[in-house]
mmCIF file of C-alpha atoms in Angstrom:
data_model
loop_
_atom_site.group_PDB
_atom_site.id
_atom_site.type_symbol
_atom_site.label_atom_id
_atom_site.label_comp_id
_atom_site.label_asym_id
_atom_site.label_seq_id
_atom_site.Cartn_x
_atom_site.Cartn_y
_atom_site.Cartn_z
ATOM 1 C CA GLN E 22 -7.829 -2.469 4.815
ATOM 2 C CA ASP E 23 -4.899 -2.005 7.194
ATOM 3 C CA GLY E 24 -4.592 -5.770 7.712
ATOM 4 C CA VAL E 25 -4.595 -6.523 3.979
ATOM 5 C CA PHE E 26 -1.952 -3.905 3.262
ATOM 6 C CA PHE E 27 0.137 -4.998 6.254
ATOM 7 C CA ALA E 28 0.075 -8.623 5.056
ATOM 8 C CA ALA E 29 0.961 -7.671 1.449
ATOM 9 C CA ASN E 30 3.865 -5.596 2.712
ATOM 10 C CA LYS E 31 5.072 -8.222 5.203
ATOM 11 C CA GLU E 32 4.823 -11.168 2.784
ATOM 12 C CA PHE E 33 5.775 -9.546 -0.518
ATOM 13 C CA GLY E 34 7.332 -6.162 0.355
ATOM 14 C CA LEU E 35 4.532 -4.271 -1.416
ATOM 15 C CA PRO E 36 3.907 -0.745 -0.146
ATOM 16 C CA PHE E 37 0.696 1.129 -1.007
ATOM 17 C CA LYS E 38 0.147 4.867 -1.374
ATOM 18 C CA GLU E 39 -3.354 6.313 -1.584
ATOM 19 C CA ARG E 40 -4.298 8.393 -4.640
ATOM 20 C CA LYS E 41 -6.890 11.132 -4.228
ATOM 21 C CA ASP E 42 -6.459 12.535 -7.763
ATOM 22 C CA LEU E 43 -8.185 9.706 -9.664
ATOM 23 C CA PRO E 44 -11.942 9.443 -10.188
ATOM 24 C CA THR E 45 -13.778 6.392 -8.831
ATOM 25 C CA TYR E 46 -17.085 4.819 -9.812
ATOM 26 C CA VAL E 47 -18.520 5.175 -6.277
ATOM 27 C CA GLU E 48 -17.674 7.806 -3.645
ATOM 28 C CA ASP E 49 -16.462 5.353 -0.952
ATOM 29 C CA VAL E 50 -14.036 3.483 -3.250
ATOM 30 C CA ARG E 51 -10.382 4.246 -2.494
ATOM 31 C CA THR E 52 -7.525 4.075 -5.001
ATOM 32 C CA PHE E 53 -3.890 3.174 -4.295
ATOM 33 C CA ASP E 54 -0.623 2.920 -6.179
ATOM 34 C CA VAL E 55 1.130 -0.394 -5.504
ATOM 35 C CA PHE E 56 4.926 -0.409 -5.550
ATOM 36 C CA ASP E 57 7.553 -3.122 -5.793
ATOM 37 C CA ALA E 58 10.381 -3.393 -3.252
ATOM 38 C CA ASP E 59 12.600 -1.311 -5.587
ATOM 39 C CA ALA E 60 9.966 1.516 -5.511
ATOM 40 C CA SER E 61 8.848 0.945 -9.115
ATOM 41 C CA GLN E 62 5.092 1.126 -9.652
ATOM 42 C CA LEU E 63 3.427 -2.257 -10.161
ATOM 43 C CA ALA E 64 -0.254 -1.368 -10.368
ATOM 44 C CA ILE E 65 -3.145 0.837 -9.380
ATOM 45 C CA PHE E 66 -5.474 -0.889 -6.906
ATOM 46 C CA THR E 67 -9.091 0.096 -6.268
ATOM 47 C CA PHE E 68 -10.329 -0.896 -2.813
ATOM 48 C CA ASP E 69 -14.098 -1.425 -2.686
ATOM 49 C CA PRO E 70 -15.036 -3.576 0.342
ATOM 50 C CA TYR E 71 -18.623 -2.375 0.790
ATOM 51 C CA ALA E 72 -21.832 -4.217 -0.130
ATOM 52 C CA ARG E 73 -24.279 -2.462 -2.461
ATOM 53 C CA SER E 74 -27.529 -3.617 -4.049
ATOM 54 C CA ASN E 75 -25.987 -3.474 -7.539
ATOM 55 C CA LYS E 76 -22.746 -5.239 -6.559
ATOM 56 C CA ARG E 77 -22.119 -8.979 -6.831
ATOM 57 C CA GLY E 78 -21.576 -10.710 -3.474
ATOM 58 C CA GLY E 79 -18.527 -12.665 -2.328
ATOM 59 C CA ALA E 80 -14.816 -12.071 -2.644
ATOM 60 C CA TRP E 81 -13.714 -11.385 -6.207
ATOM 61 C CA ALA E 82 -11.473 -9.142 -8.254
ATOM 62 C CA ASN E 83 -11.652 -7.711 -11.763
ATOM 63 C CA ALA E 84 -9.107 -5.855 -13.826
ATOM 64 C CA LEU E 85 -10.262 -2.471 -15.134
ATOM 65 C CA VAL E 86 -7.137 -2.279 -17.299
ATOM 66 C CA GLY E 87 -5.022 -5.331 -18.056
ATOM 67 C CA GLN E 88 -1.242 -5.375 -17.897
ATOM 68 C CA ALA E 89 0.545 -5.322 -21.259
ATOM 69 C CA LYS E 90 4.336 -5.453 -21.198
ATOM 70 C CA LEU E 91 4.445 -4.715 -24.937
ATOM 71 C CA LEU E 92 2.511 -1.464 -24.447
ATOM 72 C CA GLY E 93 3.973 -0.724 -21.011
ATOM 73 C CA THR E 94 0.546 -0.525 -19.347
ATOM 74 C CA LYS E 95 0.166 -1.407 -15.684
ATOM 75 C CA PRO E 96 -2.836 -3.304 -14.307
ATOM 76 C CA VAL E 97 -5.673 -1.452 -12.605
#
């Protein structure tokens, strides 16, 4: 986790701040706000790096909520 966030910050200037107030679908999943260099919120990121019997293998990502500029919604 630290390496991924370090690289995202170094390459793109994206800071992350953990959120403890949002529910997750599994206890060990962690949730973060992602900010742009100007401190505006870009997204909410759920970090789920652990294997489980009911989880698809490999590296992949899904959107729980899609971004919609018209509605002003941020991606999750």
